[in-house]
GROMACS .gro file of C-alpha atoms in nm:
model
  324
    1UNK     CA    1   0.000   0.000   0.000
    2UNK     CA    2   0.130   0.332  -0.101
    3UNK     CA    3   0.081   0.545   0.253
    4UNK     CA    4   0.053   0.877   0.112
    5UNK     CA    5  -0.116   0.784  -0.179
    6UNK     CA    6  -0.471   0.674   0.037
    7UNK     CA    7  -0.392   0.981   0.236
    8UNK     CA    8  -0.474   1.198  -0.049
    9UNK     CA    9  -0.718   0.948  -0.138
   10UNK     CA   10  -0.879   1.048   0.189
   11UNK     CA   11  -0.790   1.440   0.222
   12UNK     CA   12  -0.958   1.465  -0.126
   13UNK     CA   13  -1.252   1.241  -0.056
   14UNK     CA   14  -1.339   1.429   0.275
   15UNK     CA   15  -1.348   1.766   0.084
   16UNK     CA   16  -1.590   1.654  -0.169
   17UNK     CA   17  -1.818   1.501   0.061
   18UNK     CA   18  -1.821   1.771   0.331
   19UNK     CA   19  -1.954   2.041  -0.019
   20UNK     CA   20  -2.250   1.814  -0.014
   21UNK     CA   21  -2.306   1.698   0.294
   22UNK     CA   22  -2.382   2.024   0.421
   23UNK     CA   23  -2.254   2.261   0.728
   24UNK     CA   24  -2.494   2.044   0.984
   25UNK     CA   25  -2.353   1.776   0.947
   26UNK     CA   26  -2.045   1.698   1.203
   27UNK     CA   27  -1.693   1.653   1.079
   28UNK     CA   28  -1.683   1.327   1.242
   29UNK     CA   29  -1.989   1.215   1.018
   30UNK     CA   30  -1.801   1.343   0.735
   31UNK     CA   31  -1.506   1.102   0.807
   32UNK     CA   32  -1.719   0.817   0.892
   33UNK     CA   33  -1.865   0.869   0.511
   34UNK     CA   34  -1.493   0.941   0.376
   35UNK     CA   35  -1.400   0.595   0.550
   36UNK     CA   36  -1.694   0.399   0.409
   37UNK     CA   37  -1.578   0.513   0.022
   38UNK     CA   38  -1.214   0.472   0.082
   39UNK     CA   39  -1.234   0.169   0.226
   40UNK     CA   40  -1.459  -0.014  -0.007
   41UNK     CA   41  -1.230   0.152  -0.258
   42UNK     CA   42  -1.513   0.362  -0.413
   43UNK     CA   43  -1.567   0.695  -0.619
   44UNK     CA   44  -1.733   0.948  -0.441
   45UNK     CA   45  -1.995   1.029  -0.719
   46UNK     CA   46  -2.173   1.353  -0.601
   47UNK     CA   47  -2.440   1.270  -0.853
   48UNK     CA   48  -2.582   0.944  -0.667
   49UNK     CA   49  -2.505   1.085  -0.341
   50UNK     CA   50  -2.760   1.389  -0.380
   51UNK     CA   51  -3.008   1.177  -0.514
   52UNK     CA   52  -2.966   0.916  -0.257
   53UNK     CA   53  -3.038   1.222  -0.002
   54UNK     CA   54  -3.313   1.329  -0.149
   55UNK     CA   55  -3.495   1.020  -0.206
   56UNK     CA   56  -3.473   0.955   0.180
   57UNK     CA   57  -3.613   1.281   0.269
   58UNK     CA   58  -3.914   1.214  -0.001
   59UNK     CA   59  -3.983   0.913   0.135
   60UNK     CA   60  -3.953   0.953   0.506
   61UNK     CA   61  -4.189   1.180   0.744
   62UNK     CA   62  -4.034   1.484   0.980
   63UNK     CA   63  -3.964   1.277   1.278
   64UNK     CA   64  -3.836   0.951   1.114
   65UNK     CA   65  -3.453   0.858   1.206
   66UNK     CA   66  -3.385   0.905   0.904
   67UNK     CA   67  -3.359   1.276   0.943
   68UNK     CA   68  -3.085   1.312   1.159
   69UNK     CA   69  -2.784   1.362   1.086
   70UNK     CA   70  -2.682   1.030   0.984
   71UNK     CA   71  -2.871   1.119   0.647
   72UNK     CA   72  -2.578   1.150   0.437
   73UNK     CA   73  -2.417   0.816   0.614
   74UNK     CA   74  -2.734   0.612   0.497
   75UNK     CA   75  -2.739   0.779   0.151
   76UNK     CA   76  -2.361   0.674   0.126
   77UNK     CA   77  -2.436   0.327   0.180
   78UNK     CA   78  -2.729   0.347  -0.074
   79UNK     CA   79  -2.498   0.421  -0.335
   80UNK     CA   80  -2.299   0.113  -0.363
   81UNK     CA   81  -2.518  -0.121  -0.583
   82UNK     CA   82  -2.497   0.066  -0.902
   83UNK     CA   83  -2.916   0.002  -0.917
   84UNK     CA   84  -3.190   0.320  -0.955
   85UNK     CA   85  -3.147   0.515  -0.627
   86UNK     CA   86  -3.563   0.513  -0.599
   87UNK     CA   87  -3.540   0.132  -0.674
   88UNK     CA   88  -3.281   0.131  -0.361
   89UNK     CA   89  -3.467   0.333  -0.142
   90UNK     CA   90  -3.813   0.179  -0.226
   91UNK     CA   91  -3.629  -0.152  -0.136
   92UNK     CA   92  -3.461  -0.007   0.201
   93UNK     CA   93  -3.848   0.069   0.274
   94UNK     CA   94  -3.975  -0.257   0.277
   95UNK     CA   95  -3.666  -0.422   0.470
   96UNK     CA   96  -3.770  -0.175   0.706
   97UNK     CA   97  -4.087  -0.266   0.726
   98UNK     CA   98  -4.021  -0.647   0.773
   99UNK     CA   99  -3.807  -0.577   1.072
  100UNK     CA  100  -4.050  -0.369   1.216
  101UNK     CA  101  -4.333  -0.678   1.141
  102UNK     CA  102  -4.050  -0.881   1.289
  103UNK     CA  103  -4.014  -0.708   1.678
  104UNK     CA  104  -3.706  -0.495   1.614
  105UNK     CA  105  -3.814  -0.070   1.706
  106UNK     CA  106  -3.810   0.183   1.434
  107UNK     CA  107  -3.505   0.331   1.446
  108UNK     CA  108  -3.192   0.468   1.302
  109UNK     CA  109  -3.033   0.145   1.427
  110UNK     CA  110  -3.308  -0.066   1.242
  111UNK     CA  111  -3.220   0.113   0.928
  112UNK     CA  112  -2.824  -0.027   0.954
  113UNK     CA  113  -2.972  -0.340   0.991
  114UNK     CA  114  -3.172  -0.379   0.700
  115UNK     CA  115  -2.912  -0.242   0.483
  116UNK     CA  116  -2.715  -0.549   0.556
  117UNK     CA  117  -2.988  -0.739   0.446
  118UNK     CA  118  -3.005  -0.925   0.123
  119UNK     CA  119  -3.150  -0.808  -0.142
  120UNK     CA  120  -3.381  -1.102  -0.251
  121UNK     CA  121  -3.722  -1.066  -0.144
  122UNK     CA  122  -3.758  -1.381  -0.014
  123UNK     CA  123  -3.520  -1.361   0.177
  124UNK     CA  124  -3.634  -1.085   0.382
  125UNK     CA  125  -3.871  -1.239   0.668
  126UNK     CA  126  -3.591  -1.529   0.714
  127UNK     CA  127  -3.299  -1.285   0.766
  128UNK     CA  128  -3.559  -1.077   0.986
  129UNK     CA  129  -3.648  -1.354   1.224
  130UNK     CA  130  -3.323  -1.502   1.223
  131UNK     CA  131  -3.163  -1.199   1.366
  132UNK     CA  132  -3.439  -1.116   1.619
  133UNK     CA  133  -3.434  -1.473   1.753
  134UNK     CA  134  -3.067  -1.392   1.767
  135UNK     CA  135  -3.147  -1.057   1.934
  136UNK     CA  136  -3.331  -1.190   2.198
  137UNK     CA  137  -3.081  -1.486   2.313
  138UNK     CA  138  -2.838  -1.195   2.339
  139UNK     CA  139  -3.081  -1.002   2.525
  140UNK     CA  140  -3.105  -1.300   2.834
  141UNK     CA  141  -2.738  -1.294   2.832
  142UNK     CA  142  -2.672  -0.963   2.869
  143UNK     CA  143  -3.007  -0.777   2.979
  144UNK     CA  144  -2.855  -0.425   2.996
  145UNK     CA  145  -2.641  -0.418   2.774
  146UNK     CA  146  -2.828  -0.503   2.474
  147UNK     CA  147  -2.983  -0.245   2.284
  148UNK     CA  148  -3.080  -0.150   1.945
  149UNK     CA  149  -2.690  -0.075   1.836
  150UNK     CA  150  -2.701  -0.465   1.889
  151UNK     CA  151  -2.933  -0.461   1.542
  152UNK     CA  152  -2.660  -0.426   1.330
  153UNK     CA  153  -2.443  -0.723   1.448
  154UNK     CA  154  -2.791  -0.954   1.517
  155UNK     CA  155  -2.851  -0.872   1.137
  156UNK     CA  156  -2.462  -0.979   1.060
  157UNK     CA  157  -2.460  -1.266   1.274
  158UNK     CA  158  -2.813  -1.405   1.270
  159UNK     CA  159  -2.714  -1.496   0.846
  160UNK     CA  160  -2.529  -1.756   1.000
  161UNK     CA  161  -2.826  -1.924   1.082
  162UNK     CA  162  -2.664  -2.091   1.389
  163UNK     CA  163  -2.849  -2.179   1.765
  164UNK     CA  164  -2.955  -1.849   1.848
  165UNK     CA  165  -2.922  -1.992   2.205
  166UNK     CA  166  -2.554  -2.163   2.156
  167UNK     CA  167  -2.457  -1.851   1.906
  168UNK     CA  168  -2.536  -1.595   2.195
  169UNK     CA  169  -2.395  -1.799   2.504
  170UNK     CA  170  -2.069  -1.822   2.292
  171UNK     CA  171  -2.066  -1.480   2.289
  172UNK     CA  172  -2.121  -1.440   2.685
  173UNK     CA  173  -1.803  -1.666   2.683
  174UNK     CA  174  -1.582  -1.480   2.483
  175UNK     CA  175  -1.731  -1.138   2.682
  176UNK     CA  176  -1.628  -1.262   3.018
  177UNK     CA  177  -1.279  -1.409   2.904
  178UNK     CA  178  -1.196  -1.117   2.719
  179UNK     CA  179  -1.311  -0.931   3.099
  180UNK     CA  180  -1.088  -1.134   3.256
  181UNK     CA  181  -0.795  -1.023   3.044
  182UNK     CA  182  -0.822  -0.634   3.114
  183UNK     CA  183  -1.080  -0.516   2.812
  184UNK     CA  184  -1.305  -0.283   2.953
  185UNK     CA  185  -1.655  -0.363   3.003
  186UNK     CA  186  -1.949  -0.207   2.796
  187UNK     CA  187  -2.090  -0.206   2.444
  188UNK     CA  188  -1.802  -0.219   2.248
  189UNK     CA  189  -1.652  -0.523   2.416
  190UNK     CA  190  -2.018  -0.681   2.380
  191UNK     CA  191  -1.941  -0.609   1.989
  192UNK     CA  192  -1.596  -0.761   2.041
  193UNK     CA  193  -1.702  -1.085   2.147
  194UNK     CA  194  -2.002  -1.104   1.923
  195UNK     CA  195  -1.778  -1.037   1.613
  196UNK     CA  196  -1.515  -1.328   1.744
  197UNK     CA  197  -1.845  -1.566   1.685
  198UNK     CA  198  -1.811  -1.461   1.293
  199UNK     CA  199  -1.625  -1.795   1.143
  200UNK     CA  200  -1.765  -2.011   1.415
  201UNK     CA  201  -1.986  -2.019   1.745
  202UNK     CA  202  -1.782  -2.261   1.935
  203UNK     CA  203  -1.555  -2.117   2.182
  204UNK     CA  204  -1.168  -2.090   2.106
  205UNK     CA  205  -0.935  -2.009   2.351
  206UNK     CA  206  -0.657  -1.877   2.135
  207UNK     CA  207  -0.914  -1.612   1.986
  208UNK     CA  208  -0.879  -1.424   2.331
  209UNK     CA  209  -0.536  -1.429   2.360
  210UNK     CA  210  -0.472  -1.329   1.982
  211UNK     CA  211  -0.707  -1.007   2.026
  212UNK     CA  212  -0.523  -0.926   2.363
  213UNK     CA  213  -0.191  -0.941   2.133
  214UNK     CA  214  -0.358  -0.716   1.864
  215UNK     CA  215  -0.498  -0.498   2.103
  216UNK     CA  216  -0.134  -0.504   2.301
  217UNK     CA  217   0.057  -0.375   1.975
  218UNK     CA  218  -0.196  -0.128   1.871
  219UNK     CA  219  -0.212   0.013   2.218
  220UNK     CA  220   0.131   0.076   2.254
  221UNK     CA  221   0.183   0.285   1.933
  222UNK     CA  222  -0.141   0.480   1.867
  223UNK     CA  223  -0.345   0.441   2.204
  224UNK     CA  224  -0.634   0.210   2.085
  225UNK     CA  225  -0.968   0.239   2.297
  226UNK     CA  226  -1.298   0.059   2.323
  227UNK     CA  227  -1.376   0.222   2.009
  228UNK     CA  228  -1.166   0.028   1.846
  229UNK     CA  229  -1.299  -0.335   1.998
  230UNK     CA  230  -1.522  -0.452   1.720
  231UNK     CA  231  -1.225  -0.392   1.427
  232UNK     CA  232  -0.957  -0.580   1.668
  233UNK     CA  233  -1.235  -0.906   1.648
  234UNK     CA  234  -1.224  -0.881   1.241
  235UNK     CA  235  -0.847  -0.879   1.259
  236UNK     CA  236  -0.853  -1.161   1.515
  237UNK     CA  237  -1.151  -1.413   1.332
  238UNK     CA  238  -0.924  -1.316   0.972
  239UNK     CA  239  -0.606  -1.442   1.161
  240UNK     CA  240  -0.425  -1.116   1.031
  241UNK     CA  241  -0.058  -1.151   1.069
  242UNK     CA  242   0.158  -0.922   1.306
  243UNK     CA  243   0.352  -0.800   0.977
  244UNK     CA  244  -0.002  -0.690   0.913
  245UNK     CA  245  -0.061  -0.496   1.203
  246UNK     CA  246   0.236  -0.327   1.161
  247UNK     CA  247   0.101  -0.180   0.818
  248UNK     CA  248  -0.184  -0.053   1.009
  249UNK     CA  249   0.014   0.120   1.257
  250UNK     CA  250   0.239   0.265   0.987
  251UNK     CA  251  -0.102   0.370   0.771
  252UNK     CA  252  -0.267   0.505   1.093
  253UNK     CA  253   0.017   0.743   1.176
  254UNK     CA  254   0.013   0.886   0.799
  255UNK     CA  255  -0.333   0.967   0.793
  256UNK     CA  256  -0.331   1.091   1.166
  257UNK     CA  257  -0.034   1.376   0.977
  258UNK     CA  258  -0.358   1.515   0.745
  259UNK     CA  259  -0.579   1.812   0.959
  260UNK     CA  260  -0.869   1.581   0.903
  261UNK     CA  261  -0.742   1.327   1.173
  262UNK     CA  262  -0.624   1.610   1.390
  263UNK     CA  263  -0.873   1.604   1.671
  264UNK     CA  264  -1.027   1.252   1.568
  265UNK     CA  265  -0.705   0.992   1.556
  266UNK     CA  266  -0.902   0.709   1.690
  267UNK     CA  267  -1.113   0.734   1.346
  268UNK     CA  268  -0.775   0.719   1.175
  269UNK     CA  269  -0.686   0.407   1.299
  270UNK     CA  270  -1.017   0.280   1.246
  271UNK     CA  271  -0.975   0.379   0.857
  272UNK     CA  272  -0.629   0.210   0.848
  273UNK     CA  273  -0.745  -0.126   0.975
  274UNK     CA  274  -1.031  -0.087   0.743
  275UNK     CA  275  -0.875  -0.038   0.402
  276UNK     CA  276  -0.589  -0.322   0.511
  277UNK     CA  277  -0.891  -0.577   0.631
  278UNK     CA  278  -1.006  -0.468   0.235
  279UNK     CA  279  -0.702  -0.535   0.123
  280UNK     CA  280  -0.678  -0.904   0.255
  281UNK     CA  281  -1.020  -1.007   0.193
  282UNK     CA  282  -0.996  -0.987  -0.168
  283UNK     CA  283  -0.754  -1.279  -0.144
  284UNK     CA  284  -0.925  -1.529   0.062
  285UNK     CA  285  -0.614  -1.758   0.075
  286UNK     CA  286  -0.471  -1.473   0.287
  287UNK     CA  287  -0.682  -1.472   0.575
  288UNK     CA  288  -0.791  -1.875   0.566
  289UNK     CA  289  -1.163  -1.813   0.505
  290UNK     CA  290  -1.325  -1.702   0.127
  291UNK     CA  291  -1.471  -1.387   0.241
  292UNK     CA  292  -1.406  -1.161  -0.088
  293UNK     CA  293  -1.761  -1.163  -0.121
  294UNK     CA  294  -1.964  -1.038   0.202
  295UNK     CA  295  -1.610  -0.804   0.299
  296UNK     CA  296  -1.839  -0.448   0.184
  297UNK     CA  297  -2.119  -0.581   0.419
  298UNK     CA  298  -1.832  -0.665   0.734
  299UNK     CA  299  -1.746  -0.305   0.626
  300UNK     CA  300  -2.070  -0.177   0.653
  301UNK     CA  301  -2.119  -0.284   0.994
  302UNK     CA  302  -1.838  -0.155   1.128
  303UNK     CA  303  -1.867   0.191   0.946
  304UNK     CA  304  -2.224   0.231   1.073
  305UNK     CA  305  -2.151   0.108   1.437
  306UNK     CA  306  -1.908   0.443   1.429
  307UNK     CA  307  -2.133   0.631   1.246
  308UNK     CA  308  -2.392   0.575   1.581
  309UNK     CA  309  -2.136   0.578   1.833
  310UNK     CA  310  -2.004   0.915   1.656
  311UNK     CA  311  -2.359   1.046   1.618
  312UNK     CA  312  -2.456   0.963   2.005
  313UNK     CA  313  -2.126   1.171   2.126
  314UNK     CA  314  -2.224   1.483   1.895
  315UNK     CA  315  -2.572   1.441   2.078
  316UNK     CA  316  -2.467   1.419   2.428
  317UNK     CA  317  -2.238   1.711   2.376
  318UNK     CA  318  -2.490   1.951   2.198
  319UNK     CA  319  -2.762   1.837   2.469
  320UNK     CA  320  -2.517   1.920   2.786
  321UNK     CA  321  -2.414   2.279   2.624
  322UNK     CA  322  -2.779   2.377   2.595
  323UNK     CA  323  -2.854   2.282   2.970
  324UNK     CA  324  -2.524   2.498   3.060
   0.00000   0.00000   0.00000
């Protein structure tokens, strides 16, 4: 990987998307959206991104999540299938509405889940169910900390069409080992040890200790945090190599040089292990599992569970200045 080449990449992608995005919108959004493109190795066509935009807004009411400011993150992801943007839309619709008809609360949450639905038809009550039955076995393992930023990953996981029982005490397991060896507790360690249940829902031992060691040499040179946690389980499930970590750290501290990355270095690393995880995928021998072809959806998750976590922050904040 050419380092300062995907830093321009980036620097160039950010400015085109914050023109259109629009002044609302928070420059951590923007680089959430500037992520999603350069990672999937995508255009930014300004074109399909207004339209996108503004077939959400026609088709949603005032008070739908929709109108947030995560617009422009869901109109990003609308972009990638190359289909009619109202075809898209019309489609996200109805996935929404199965999800809804399934149990799962409307939602901005909801939304990320059903874009990492397929897009068959008939496939839509099956994935629904699947994940809510998934949902809820995660839900009697961990009662308070499962919530509807659980969607995305019950969406992801439930495909797998596992146990929902066995799938979500696997991922109590891998929670309370991972506990035990100094992660900190909360919702991004719950997405840790769900994403370590990708490849297979039996408990392995040597998963822990490998995302303790990726977690270990991350730490040490650019300060990971919790944010970080679900990332560190797709390097971990994808066996990435050390010598591959090392090409995040060195791609991390390049685009943590550009102003974008200034005050936001945790989204830089984020980015780096991102475009490498990309990078890998596309050669399945390379990671030990053929996953060239559902890598944009592993993406997706990840991207959106930033987008949400990046989205809640910019809440909190603008909610505790108006009370002071």
């Amino acid at each position: 990987m050419r380092l300062d080449t995907i830093r321009h990449e980036v620097e160039t992608t950010y400015d085109k998307v914050k023109s259109l995005a629009g002044w609302s919108v928070s420059k951590n959004v923007v680089l959430t959206i500037t992520s999603y493109y350069v990672t999937a190795e995508r255009e930014f066509n300004a074109v399909d991104f207004n339209r996108a935009m503004a077939a959400l807004k026609e088709r949603s009411g005032w008070f739908s999540p929709l109108r947030g400011h995560l617009l422009p993150m869901m109109a990003a992801f609308l972009t990638q299938s190359g289909n009619s943007v109202d075809e898209v839309v019309d489609r996200l619709m109805e996935k929404q509405r199965v999800l809804k008809q399934a149990g799962f609360r409307n939602s901005i949450h909801s939304y990320l889940a059903a874009i990492l639905m397929n897009d068959d038809a008939d496939l839509f009550e099956v994935e629904a169910e699947r994940a809510k039955k998934l949902y809820n076995a995660m839900k009697k393992q961990h009662f308070f900390l499962t919530s509807e930023d659980d969607y995305t990953y019950a969406m992801l996981l439930g495909k797998k069409g596992e146990d929902p029982e066995l799938h979500a005490k696997a991922m109590r397991n891998y929670y309370d080992a991972l506990r035990k060896e100094g992660f900190r507790a909360g919702n991004e360690l719950q997405w840790l040890s769900q994403v370590l249940t990708y490849t297979d829902i039996d408990f392995k031992s040597h998963l822990v200790q490998r995302a303790v060691r990726i977690f270990e040499m991350l730490g040490d040179d650019l300060k990971a945090m919790p944010v970080h946690y679900p990332m560190i389980g797709f390097l971990t499930v994808f066996d990435v190599e050390d010598g591959n970590i090392r090409e995040i750290i060195s791609l991390a501290k390049e685009l943590g040089q550009s102003k974008q990355f200034k005050w936001n270095r945790e989204m830089a690393l984020s980015l780096a292990c991102g475009i490498l995880l990309h990078h890998l995928t596309e050669s399945a021998d390379q990671v030990g599992v053929s996953m060239a072809a559902s890598v944009d959806m592993i993406i997706q998750a990840q991207q959106a569970v930033m987008a949400v976590t990046v989205a809640a922050v910019a809440t909190s904040s603008a909610h505790s200045a108006s009370n002071g």
